[in-house]
Coordinates of C-alpha atoms in Angstrom, one line a residue:
Chain A
M1 CA 74.6 155.2 162.4
N2 CA 75.6 155.0 166.0
N3 CA 78.8 156.6 167.2
L4 CA 78.6 154.6 170.5
V5 CA 80.3 151.7 168.7
I6 CA 83.5 153.6 168.2
M7 CA 83.8 154.8 171.8
P8 CA 85.7 151.8 173.2
I9 CA 88.3 152.4 170.4
L10 CA 88.3 156.2 170.5
I11 CA 88.6 156.8 174.3
P12 CA 91.9 154.7 174.7
L13 CA 93.3 156.2 171.5
I14 CA 92.9 159.8 172.6
T15 CA 94.1 158.9 176.1
A16 CA 97.2 157.3 174.7
T17 CA 98.0 160.4 172.6
I18 CA 97.6 162.7 175.6
L19 CA 99.8 160.4 177.7
L20 CA 102.5 160.6 175.0
L21 CA 102.7 164.3 175.6
I22 CA 103.4 164.0 179.4
P23 CA 105.9 161.3 179.8
K24 CA 107.5 162.5 183.0
R25 CA 104.4 163.3 185.1
T26 CA 103.6 159.8 186.4
K27 CA 101.0 160.9 188.9
L28 CA 99.0 162.7 186.2
Q29 CA 99.4 159.7 183.9
K30 CA 97.8 157.5 186.5
V31 CA 94.9 159.8 187.0
I32 CA 94.3 160.1 183.3
S33 CA 94.5 156.3 182.8
I34 CA 91.9 155.8 185.6
I35 CA 89.5 158.4 184.1
S36 CA 89.9 156.9 180.6
L37 CA 89.3 153.4 181.7
T38 CA 86.3 154.3 183.7
L39 CA 84.8 156.1 180.7
S40 CA 85.6 153.1 178.4
T41 CA 84.0 150.7 180.9
T42 CA 80.9 152.8 181.0
A43 CA 80.9 152.9 177.2
A44 CA 81.3 149.1 177.0
F45 CA 78.5 148.5 179.5
T46 CA 76.2 150.8 177.5
L47 CA 77.2 149.0 174.3
V48 CA 76.3 145.6 175.7
H49 CA 73.0 146.9 176.9
T50 CA 72.2 148.6 173.6
V51 CA 73.1 145.5 171.6
Y52 CA 71.0 143.4 173.9
T53 CA 67.9 145.6 173.6
N54 CA 68.2 146.9 170.0
G55 CA 70.1 144.2 168.1
I56 CA 73.4 144.5 166.3
Q57 CA 74.9 148.0 166.2
T58 CA 76.9 149.2 163.2
L59 CA 78.8 152.4 162.4
E60 CA 79.7 153.2 158.8
V61 CA 82.9 155.2 159.4
G62 CA 83.1 158.3 157.3
G63 CA 79.5 157.8 156.2
W64 CA 80.4 155.4 153.4
R65 CA 78.0 152.5 153.0
P66 CA 79.5 149.0 153.1
P67 CA 81.0 147.3 151.2
F68 CA 82.7 150.5 150.0
G69 CA 83.6 151.9 153.4
I70 CA 84.9 150.5 156.6
V71 CA 82.1 149.4 158.9
L72 CA 82.4 148.8 162.7
V73 CA 80.0 146.1 163.9
A74 CA 79.1 145.5 167.5
D75 CA 77.3 142.2 167.8
M76 CA 76.8 140.4 171.1
L77 CA 80.1 138.5 170.9
S78 CA 82.1 141.6 170.2
S79 CA 80.5 143.8 172.8
L80 CA 80.8 141.1 175.5
L81 CA 84.5 140.7 174.7
V82 CA 85.0 144.5 174.6
L83 CA 83.4 144.7 178.1
T84 CA 85.5 141.8 179.5
G85 CA 88.7 143.1 177.9
I86 CA 88.2 146.6 179.3
I87 CA 87.5 145.3 182.8
V88 CA 90.6 143.0 182.8
S89 CA 92.8 145.7 181.5
F90 CA 91.5 148.0 184.2
A91 CA 92.5 145.4 186.8
C92 CA 96.0 144.9 185.2
I93 CA 96.7 148.7 185.1
L94 CA 95.6 149.1 188.7
F95 CA 98.1 146.3 189.5
A96 CA 100.7 148.1 187.4
F97 CA 100.3 151.3 189.5
R98 CA 101.9 149.5 192.4
S99 CA 104.3 147.1 190.7
I100 CA 105.6 148.4 187.4
G101 CA 108.2 150.9 188.8
E102 CA 109.0 154.5 187.9
A103 CA 111.6 153.7 185.2
R104 CA 109.0 151.9 183.0
E105 CA 106.3 154.5 183.8
K106 CA 108.5 157.3 182.5
Y107 CA 109.1 155.3 179.3
Y108 CA 105.5 155.6 178.1
F109 CA 104.2 152.4 179.8
Y110 CA 100.7 153.8 180.3
A111 CA 100.5 155.3 176.8
F112 CA 101.4 151.9 175.3
T113 CA 98.9 150.0 177.4
Q114 CA 96.3 152.4 176.1
F115 CA 97.4 151.8 172.5
L116 CA 97.3 148.0 173.2
I117 CA 93.7 148.4 174.4
T118 CA 92.9 150.4 171.3
G119 CA 94.2 147.7 169.1
V120 CA 92.3 144.9 171.0
M121 CA 89.0 146.8 171.0
G122 CA 89.4 147.7 167.3
A123 CA 90.0 144.0 166.4
F124 CA 86.9 143.0 168.3
L125 CA 84.7 145.7 166.8
T126 CA 85.7 145.9 163.1
G127 CA 83.6 144.5 160.3
D128 CA 86.3 144.8 157.7
I129 CA 89.0 142.2 157.3
F130 CA 91.8 144.6 156.2
N131 CA 90.9 146.9 159.1
L132 CA 91.2 143.8 161.3
F133 CA 94.8 143.5 160.1
V134 CA 95.5 147.1 160.9
F135 CA 94.1 146.8 164.4
F136 CA 96.1 143.6 164.8
E137 CA 99.2 145.6 164.0
V138 CA 98.3 148.4 166.4
M139 CA 97.9 145.8 169.1
L140 CA 101.2 144.0 168.1
M141 CA 103.3 147.1 167.9
S142 CA 102.2 148.1 171.4
S143 CA 102.9 144.6 172.6
Y144 CA 106.4 144.7 171.1
V145 CA 107.1 147.8 173.1
L146 CA 105.5 146.4 176.3
I147 CA 107.5 143.2 176.0
V148 CA 110.8 145.0 175.7
I149 CA 110.2 148.0 178.0
G150 CA 112.7 147.9 180.8
G151 CA 115.3 146.2 178.7
T152 CA 116.4 143.3 180.8
R153 CA 118.4 140.5 179.2
A154 CA 115.6 138.0 179.0
Q155 CA 113.2 140.6 177.7
L156 CA 115.5 141.6 174.8
R157 CA 116.1 137.9 173.9
E158 CA 112.4 137.0 174.0
S159 CA 111.2 140.2 172.3
L160 CA 113.4 139.3 169.3
K161 CA 111.7 135.9 168.9
Y162 CA 108.3 137.4 169.6
V163 CA 108.8 140.2 167.0
L164 CA 110.1 137.7 164.4
V165 CA 107.2 135.3 164.8
N166 CA 104.7 138.1 164.6
V167 CA 106.2 139.8 161.6
I168 CA 106.1 136.5 159.8
S169 CA 102.5 135.8 160.8
S170 CA 101.6 139.4 159.7
G171 CA 103.2 138.8 156.4
L172 CA 101.2 135.6 156.0
F173 CA 98.1 137.6 157.0
I174 CA 98.7 140.0 154.2
V175 CA 99.2 137.2 151.7
A176 CA 96.0 135.5 152.8
L177 CA 94.2 138.8 152.5
A178 CA 95.6 139.3 149.0
Y179 CA 94.4 135.8 147.9
L180 CA 91.0 136.4 149.4
Y181 CA 90.7 139.8 147.8
G182 CA 91.7 138.3 144.5
L183 CA 89.0 135.7 144.8
V184 CA 86.0 137.7 146.0
G185 CA 87.0 141.3 145.2
T186 CA 85.8 142.8 148.5
L187 CA 87.1 143.3 152.0
S188 CA 83.9 143.8 154.1
M189 CA 83.4 140.6 156.1
A190 CA 79.6 140.6 155.5
D191 CA 80.1 141.1 151.8
I192 CA 82.8 138.4 151.6
S193 CA 80.5 136.0 153.4
Q194 CA 77.7 136.8 150.9
K195 CA 80.0 136.4 147.8
I196 CA 81.3 133.1 149.0
A197 CA 77.8 131.8 149.8
Q198 CA 76.7 132.7 146.3
A199 CA 79.7 131.3 144.4
G200 CA 80.2 128.3 146.7
Q201 CA 83.3 127.6 148.8
T202 CA 85.6 126.2 146.2
E203 CA 88.8 124.3 146.9
I204 CA 90.9 127.5 146.6
V205 CA 88.7 129.3 149.1
T206 CA 89.2 126.4 151.5
V207 CA 93.0 126.7 151.0
V208 CA 92.7 130.4 151.9
A209 CA 90.7 129.4 154.9
I210 CA 93.5 127.2 156.1
L211 CA 96.0 130.0 155.6
F212 CA 93.8 132.2 157.8
L213 CA 93.8 129.4 160.4
I214 CA 97.6 129.3 160.4
V215 CA 97.8 133.1 160.8
F216 CA 95.3 133.3 163.6
G217 CA 96.7 130.2 165.1
L218 CA 100.1 131.9 165.3
K219 CA 98.5 134.8 167.1
G220 CA 96.3 132.7 169.3
G221 CA 98.8 130.0 170.1
I222 CA 97.2 126.8 169.0
F223 CA 99.2 123.6 168.3
P224 CA 101.7 123.5 166.5
L225 CA 102.0 127.2 166.4
Y226 CA 102.2 128.0 170.1
F227 CA 106.0 127.5 170.4
W228 CA 106.8 131.2 170.8
L229 CA 104.3 131.7 173.6
P230 CA 105.8 130.2 176.7
G231 CA 109.1 132.1 176.4
S232 CA 107.7 135.4 175.2
Y233 CA 105.1 135.6 178.0
Q234 CA 107.6 134.8 180.7
A235 CA 110.0 137.7 180.0
P236 CA 108.0 140.8 180.9
P237 CA 106.8 141.7 184.4
Y238 CA 103.5 140.2 185.7
A239 CA 101.3 143.2 185.0
I240 CA 102.2 143.0 181.3
T241 CA 102.0 139.2 181.2
A242 CA 98.5 139.4 182.7
L243 CA 97.5 141.9 180.0
F244 CA 98.9 139.7 177.3
G245 CA 97.5 136.4 178.7
A246 CA 94.1 137.8 179.1
L247 CA 93.8 139.8 175.8
L248 CA 96.3 139.0 173.1
T249 CA 95.8 135.3 172.4
K250 CA 92.1 135.9 172.8
V251 CA 92.1 138.3 169.9
G252 CA 93.5 135.5 167.7
V253 CA 90.7 133.2 169.0
Y254 CA 88.1 135.8 168.3
A255 CA 89.4 136.2 164.7
I256 CA 89.2 132.4 164.2
Y257 CA 85.6 132.6 165.5
R258 CA 84.7 135.4 163.1
T259 CA 86.3 134.0 160.0
F260 CA 85.1 130.4 160.5
T261 CA 81.5 131.2 161.5
L262 CA 80.9 134.1 159.2
I263 CA 83.0 133.4 156.1
F264 CA 84.4 129.9 155.8
Y265 CA 81.5 127.8 157.1
H266 CA 80.6 125.8 154.0
E267 CA 83.1 123.0 154.2
P268 CA 83.1 122.1 157.8
H269 CA 84.2 118.5 157.2
I270 CA 87.6 119.9 156.1
T271 CA 88.2 123.1 158.0
H272 CA 86.3 122.3 161.2
T273 CA 87.8 118.8 161.4
I274 CA 91.3 120.3 161.2
I275 CA 90.4 122.9 163.9
A276 CA 89.0 120.1 166.1
V277 CA 92.1 117.9 165.8
L278 CA 94.5 120.9 166.5
A279 CA 92.3 122.1 169.4
G280 CA 92.4 118.6 171.0
I281 CA 96.2 118.4 170.7
T282 CA 96.5 122.0 172.0
I283 CA 94.6 121.1 175.1
L284 CA 96.8 118.1 175.8
I285 CA 100.1 119.9 175.1
G286 CA 99.0 122.8 177.4
A287 CA 98.1 120.3 180.1
I288 CA 101.4 118.4 179.8
G289 CA 103.3 121.7 179.9
A290 CA 101.4 122.8 182.9
I291 CA 102.2 119.7 185.0
A292 CA 105.8 119.5 183.8
Y293 CA 107.2 122.8 185.3
W294 CA 108.0 124.0 188.8
D295 CA 107.8 127.6 187.8
V296 CA 104.6 129.6 188.7
K297 CA 104.7 131.7 185.6
K298 CA 105.4 128.8 183.2
I299 CA 102.5 126.8 184.7
L300 CA 100.1 129.6 184.2
I301 CA 101.3 130.3 180.7
Y302 CA 100.7 126.6 179.7
N303 CA 97.3 126.9 181.2
I304 CA 96.6 129.7 178.6
V305 CA 97.5 127.2 175.9
T306 CA 95.0 124.6 177.3
A307 CA 92.2 127.2 177.5
I308 CA 92.8 128.3 173.9
G309 CA 92.3 124.6 172.9
V310 CA 89.1 124.4 174.8
I311 CA 87.7 127.6 173.4
V312 CA 88.6 126.9 169.8
Y313 CA 87.0 123.5 170.0
G314 CA 83.7 125.3 170.4
I315 CA 83.9 126.2 166.7
A316 CA 84.3 122.6 165.7
I317 CA 81.2 121.6 167.7
A318 CA 79.2 124.2 165.7
T319 CA 76.0 124.1 167.5
E320 CA 74.4 126.9 169.6
T321 CA 75.2 125.0 172.8
G322 CA 78.8 124.5 171.7
Y323 CA 79.2 128.2 170.7
A324 CA 77.5 129.4 173.9
G325 CA 79.8 127.1 176.0
S326 CA 83.0 128.3 174.4
I327 CA 82.0 132.0 174.5
Y328 CA 81.2 131.6 178.2
Y329 CA 84.5 129.8 178.6
L330 CA 86.3 132.6 176.7
I331 CA 84.9 135.3 178.9
H332 CA 85.6 133.3 182.0
D333 CA 89.1 132.6 180.9
M334 CA 90.0 136.2 180.2
V335 CA 88.9 137.2 183.7
I336 CA 90.4 134.3 185.6
K337 CA 93.8 134.3 183.7
G338 CA 94.0 138.0 184.6
A339 CA 93.3 137.2 188.2
L340 CA 95.7 134.3 188.4
F341 CA 98.6 136.2 186.8
L342 CA 98.0 139.2 189.1
L343 CA 98.0 136.9 192.2
A344 CA 101.1 135.2 191.0
G345 CA 102.6 138.7 190.5
S346 CA 101.8 139.5 194.2
M347 CA 103.5 136.2 195.2
Y348 CA 106.5 137.2 193.1
T349 CA 106.6 140.6 194.8
I350 CA 106.8 138.9 198.2
T351 CA 109.3 136.2 197.4
G352 CA 111.3 137.6 194.5
T353 CA 111.2 134.2 192.8
D354 CA 109.0 132.2 190.5
N355 CA 110.4 128.9 191.6
I356 CA 107.8 126.8 193.5
K357 CA 110.5 124.9 195.4
K358 CA 111.9 128.1 196.9
M359 CA 108.5 129.2 198.3
G360 CA 106.5 127.9 201.1
G361 CA 104.2 128.8 204.1
L362 CA 102.9 132.0 202.5
I363 CA 99.5 131.4 204.0
K364 CA 100.7 132.3 207.5
R365 CA 101.3 135.9 206.7
H366 CA 99.2 136.3 203.5
P367 CA 95.9 134.5 204.2
L368 CA 93.8 136.7 201.8
L369 CA 96.3 136.2 199.0
G370 CA 96.3 132.4 199.6
W371 CA 92.5 131.9 199.7
L372 CA 92.0 134.2 196.7
F373 CA 94.5 132.0 194.8
F374 CA 92.7 128.9 195.9
T375 CA 89.4 130.3 194.7
A376 CA 91.0 131.3 191.3
C377 CA 92.4 127.7 191.0
L378 CA 89.0 126.2 191.6
A379 CA 87.4 128.6 189.1
L380 CA 90.1 127.7 186.5
A381 CA 89.5 124.0 186.9
G382 CA 85.7 124.5 186.6
I383 CA 84.4 123.6 190.1
P384 CA 80.6 124.2 190.2
P385 CA 79.8 127.5 191.9
L386 CA 82.5 129.4 190.0
S387 CA 82.7 130.6 186.5
G388 CA 84.7 127.9 184.7
F389 CA 81.9 125.3 185.4
V390 CA 79.2 126.9 183.2
G391 CA 81.3 127.1 180.1
K392 CA 82.7 123.6 180.4
I393 CA 79.3 122.0 181.1
L394 CA 77.9 123.6 178.0
L395 CA 80.9 122.4 176.0
V396 CA 80.5 118.9 177.4
Q397 CA 76.8 119.0 176.5
G398 CA 77.4 120.3 173.0
G399 CA 80.2 117.8 172.5
L400 CA 78.0 114.9 173.6
D401 CA 75.1 116.0 171.4
Q402 CA 77.5 115.9 168.4
G403 CA 79.0 112.6 169.5
H404 CA 82.5 114.1 170.1
Y405 CA 83.2 111.6 172.9
L406 CA 87.0 111.8 172.5
F407 CA 86.9 115.6 172.9
V408 CA 84.7 115.4 176.0
G409 CA 87.1 112.8 177.4
I410 CA 90.2 115.0 176.6
M411 CA 88.6 118.1 178.1
L412 CA 87.5 116.4 181.3
F413 CA 90.9 114.8 181.7
S414 CA 92.6 118.1 181.0
S415 CA 90.5 119.8 183.7
L416 CA 92.0 117.3 186.1
L417 CA 95.6 118.1 185.0
V418 CA 94.9 121.8 185.1
L419 CA 93.6 121.5 188.7
Y420 CA 96.6 119.4 189.6
S421 CA 99.0 122.0 188.1
V422 CA 97.5 125.0 190.0
M423 CA 97.0 123.0 193.2
K424 CA 100.7 122.1 193.0
I425 CA 101.4 125.9 193.2
F426 CA 98.9 126.4 196.0
M427 CA 99.9 123.4 198.1
N428 CA 103.7 124.0 197.8
C429 CA 103.8 127.8 198.0
F430 CA 101.1 128.5 200.6
F431 CA 101.5 125.4 202.8
R432 CA 104.6 123.4 203.9
E433 CA 107.1 125.0 206.3
E434 CA 108.0 128.6 205.8
A435 CA 110.7 129.2 203.2
I436 CA 111.4 132.8 204.0
S437 CA 110.9 134.8 207.2
A438 CA 109.0 138.1 207.5
K439 CA 112.3 140.0 207.2
E440 CA 113.4 138.3 204.0
E441 CA 110.3 139.4 202.1
K442 CA 111.2 141.5 199.1
G443 CA 108.1 143.7 199.1
S444 CA 104.7 144.2 200.5
T445 CA 101.4 143.3 198.9
K446 CA 99.9 146.6 199.8
G447 CA 97.5 147.6 197.1
L448 CA 98.5 144.6 194.9
V449 CA 95.7 142.2 195.9
Y450 CA 92.6 144.3 195.3
P451 CA 92.6 144.3 191.5
S452 CA 92.5 140.5 191.6
V453 CA 89.7 140.7 194.2
I454 CA 87.6 142.6 191.6
L455 CA 88.4 139.9 188.9
I456 CA 87.6 137.0 191.2
A457 CA 84.3 138.7 192.3
I458 CA 83.4 138.9 188.6
S459 CA 84.3 135.3 188.1
A460 CA 82.1 134.4 191.0
F461 CA 79.3 136.5 189.5
L462 CA 79.8 134.7 186.1
G463 CA 79.3 131.4 188.0
L464 CA 76.6 132.3 190.5
G465 CA 74.8 134.7 188.2
A466 CA 74.8 132.4 185.2
E467 CA 71.0 132.8 184.9
F468 CA 71.6 136.5 184.4
V469 CA 74.6 136.3 182.0
Y470 CA 73.4 133.3 179.9
P471 CA 70.8 135.2 177.8
Y472 CA 73.6 137.5 176.6
V473 CA 75.9 134.7 175.8
Y474 CA 73.1 132.8 174.1
E475 CA 72.3 135.8 171.9
A476 CA 76.0 135.9 170.8
A477 CA 75.9 132.2 170.0
E478 CA 72.8 132.6 168.0
T479 CA 74.4 135.3 165.8
L480 CA 77.4 132.9 165.3
K481 CA 75.2 130.1 164.3
D482 CA 73.2 132.1 161.8
P483 CA 75.5 134.4 159.8
S484 CA 72.6 136.0 157.9
I485 CA 71.7 138.0 161.1
Y486 CA 75.1 139.6 160.9
I487 CA 75.0 140.1 157.2
Q488 CA 71.6 141.7 157.2
A489 CA 72.5 144.0 160.1
V490 CA 75.6 145.2 158.1
L491 CA 74.4 145.4 154.6
K492 CA 70.7 146.3 155.5
E493 CA 69.1 145.0 152.3
Chain B
M1 CA 144.3 166.9 157.8
K2 CA 141.4 169.1 158.8
V3 CA 138.2 168.2 157.1
N4 CA 136.5 171.2 155.5
D5 CA 132.9 170.7 154.6
M6 CA 132.2 174.3 153.5
I7 CA 130.8 173.2 150.1
L8 CA 128.4 170.7 151.7
Q9 CA 127.2 173.3 154.2
T10 CA 126.7 176.0 151.6
V11 CA 124.8 173.7 149.3
T12 CA 122.7 172.4 152.2
T13 CA 121.5 175.9 153.2
L14 CA 120.3 176.4 149.7
L15 CA 119.0 172.9 148.9
S16 CA 117.1 172.3 152.2
F17 CA 114.8 175.3 151.4
I18 CA 114.1 173.9 147.9
I19 CA 113.4 170.5 149.4
L20 CA 111.2 172.0 152.2
I21 CA 109.2 174.0 149.6
F22 CA 108.8 170.9 147.4
S23 CA 107.6 168.9 150.4
V24 CA 104.9 171.5 151.2
Y25 CA 103.9 171.4 147.5
L26 CA 103.5 167.6 147.7
F27 CA 101.5 167.9 150.9
F28 CA 99.0 170.3 149.4
A29 CA 98.9 168.5 146.0
G30 CA 97.7 165.2 147.6
H31 CA 94.0 165.7 147.0
Y32 CA 94.1 165.8 143.2
T33 CA 97.5 164.6 142.2
P34 CA 100.1 162.2 143.7
G35 CA 101.3 163.4 147.0
G36 CA 99.8 163.8 150.5
G37 CA 100.7 163.8 154.1
F38 CA 102.9 160.8 154.2
I39 CA 105.2 161.6 151.3
G40 CA 105.2 165.3 152.2
G41 CA 106.3 164.4 155.8
L42 CA 109.0 162.1 154.5
M43 CA 110.3 164.8 152.2
T44 CA 110.4 167.4 155.0
S45 CA 112.3 165.0 157.3
S46 CA 114.7 164.4 154.4
A47 CA 115.5 168.1 154.3
L48 CA 116.0 168.0 158.1
V49 CA 118.2 165.0 157.8
L50 CA 120.3 166.8 155.2
I51 CA 120.8 169.6 157.7
L52 CA 121.7 167.1 160.3
L53 CA 124.3 165.5 158.0
A54 CA 125.9 168.7 156.9
F55 CA 126.1 170.2 160.5
D56 CA 126.0 168.1 163.7
L57 CA 123.5 167.1 166.2
K58 CA 124.2 170.0 168.5
T59 CA 123.8 172.7 165.8
F60 CA 120.7 170.9 164.6
K61 CA 119.2 171.0 168.1
K62 CA 120.0 174.7 168.3
I63 CA 118.2 175.4 165.0
F64 CA 115.2 173.2 165.9
P65 CA 114.8 173.2 169.7
I66 CA 111.8 170.9 169.4
N67 CA 111.0 167.5 170.9
F68 CA 110.0 165.6 167.8
L69 CA 108.1 163.0 169.8
T70 CA 105.8 165.8 170.9
V71 CA 105.4 166.8 167.2
A72 CA 104.3 163.2 166.5
A73 CA 101.9 163.1 169.4
T74 CA 100.4 166.5 168.4
G75 CA 99.9 165.2 164.8
L76 CA 98.2 162.1 166.1
L77 CA 95.9 164.2 168.2
I78 CA 95.1 166.5 165.3
S79 CA 94.1 163.5 163.1
I80 CA 92.0 162.0 165.8
L81 CA 90.2 165.2 166.6
T82 CA 89.2 165.9 163.0
G83 CA 87.4 162.6 163.2
V84 CA 85.9 163.5 166.6
A85 CA 84.7 166.8 165.2
A86 CA 82.2 164.8 163.1
L87 CA 80.6 163.5 166.3
F88 CA 79.4 167.1 167.1
F89 CA 77.5 167.3 163.8
D90 CA 75.8 163.9 164.5
V91 CA 77.4 162.1 161.6
P92 CA 79.6 159.0 161.8
Y93 CA 83.1 159.3 163.0
L94 CA 85.7 160.5 160.4
T95 CA 83.0 161.9 158.1
H96 CA 84.7 164.8 156.2
T97 CA 83.3 167.9 154.7
F98 CA 84.4 170.3 152.0
D99 CA 83.5 173.6 150.6
Y100 CA 84.6 176.2 147.9
V101 CA 86.1 179.2 149.6
E102 CA 87.2 182.5 148.1
L103 CA 90.7 183.1 149.2
P104 CA 92.5 186.5 148.9
I105 CA 95.3 185.6 146.4
L106 CA 94.5 182.1 145.2
G107 CA 90.9 182.7 144.2
E108 CA 88.2 180.0 144.5
T109 CA 89.7 177.0 146.2
A110 CA 88.3 173.7 147.4
L111 CA 89.0 173.3 151.0
T112 CA 88.3 170.0 152.8
S113 CA 88.7 168.8 156.4
T114 CA 90.7 165.9 155.1
L115 CA 93.5 168.5 154.7
I116 CA 93.6 168.9 158.5
F117 CA 93.6 165.1 158.9
D118 CA 96.5 165.0 156.4
L119 CA 98.3 167.7 158.4
G120 CA 98.1 165.3 161.4
V121 CA 99.6 162.5 159.3
Y122 CA 102.3 164.9 158.1
L123 CA 103.3 165.9 161.6
V124 CA 103.3 162.2 162.8
V125 CA 105.6 161.2 159.9
V126 CA 108.0 164.1 160.5
G127 CA 108.0 163.5 164.2
V128 CA 108.5 159.8 164.0
A129 CA 111.2 159.9 161.4
M130 CA 113.2 162.6 163.2
T131 CA 112.8 160.8 166.6
I132 CA 114.2 157.6 165.1
I133 CA 117.2 159.4 163.5
Q134 CA 118.0 161.6 166.5
T135 CA 117.7 158.7 168.9
I136 CA 120.0 156.5 166.8
G137 CA 122.4 159.4 166.3
E138 CA 122.6 160.1 170.0
S139 CA 123.1 156.6 171.4
E140 CA 126.7 155.5 171.7

């Protein structure tokens, strides 16, 4: 029993409800959001520390023992993701203060960001697979609102697609859950894992596993289920896209992690091979998309797809090094995607366009923005002192140990393409002759840059302080490698 | 021809009370028999919708000068806080308690804190249903 585990869910939930009551008082809303996010960050830090010193923390909600009640489980992976998620949302909301505009603020923008955070944190922390579905819905409902809030033409069109895709995938999720419940008769993840380990992973269980892969692949955006992602993420303003890019797809990835390391790990030559093939293609598709466009937002969105492929491949490697590498890369990617979208948002505020060809010479008047973007690009591609390097080198090492030469080749090649795609933005937007004069600028970057400074500082810390961070990541990888640690912590037999 | 909906309005004034009472019955019955906050809330909002149909939006707002979104938010807060109350007794979140209480007219009654949670659900359902209907009704 440890009520600390529920704090990252409870604090944003209460905040969201309070914010619903005061829609017109935007100043007060901002203050409350800041207070709540500070509290959540503190709770997340404490959670990581507690899990590191005392092992996996569980909370049996309502006092019912699993498998009869819902249990919240904070193992190292969940708590690290909770911490990263909170910090990235903090930065995005700080950015939104300056950029989102009064009209959206008065239509419950801050309340719905808090509901979104509630859903994401809940999905990370729950130990019950139906509860995972519920938190997915909490997250998706809020994302529907955030994607359409403001009501521009593009937003309406894309939200329709986004809602349709997600309603279908949620339907599939329910069907998959029904099959699984029919097979094992329980919903607690630890208990499901135990039941399947006892009875053996029969063909029908593998089929259900593939169904889950389809569901989470739709949420996470892996090939060939990523088709909705580029359009939907382009429609809303940058603060919201940053939140989506950093959090939403990652929840899908986390769910793939949980199900395929804890529950369906007995037939890796079928399930994990499929994951590996799809992940490889996802990386390539993302990289191709990233180099094809001349639109800042599109390029960054396709980079999300590439990163998803890289992270998901860690599951197919299935060694501690592979897991550690992909968890490291996951954390890095949440932070750096947040930073990149926020920086691109600042660029958009200045120029009023996403078209690379219409920008140029920004470095003359915005040197800080320029060099921050440059640093973020290097971190994204995985240049040594920054955060992307550690994750990728571990993945390469893990891949080589398992003899996945093709994957290592694809990943290294994709790093090159990713670097090319973001450098294309940097070189064309910040150098060349000036495209717009000081007078033609649409807005100032006052207050818009510092949230990304925070994120890039964290990214640098993840890279330079790898010695400090690695033990935490390694512990998370260990728990993934050995499901019995998780099961014992939950069922305590 | 002038439309006269006197019959509808007269029946509504009578019926809406019966529906409201039935909804409250359903709400309280939830612990031992079919019913509960969700269906009770829906039934209440159906009574309100009947009033809305028989009269018009303006009259309705005069009878119920409430922002239903606030009702929903309050309900949500009540439900969350019944869970939070558990934290003060050092038991897991959402742990509920119950006791037999001697009430003046009803005699010995089992009261549980889940009733307060259900009250939250009830208010959320009423609030959300009415917000949806009012918003659609108002938009041109």
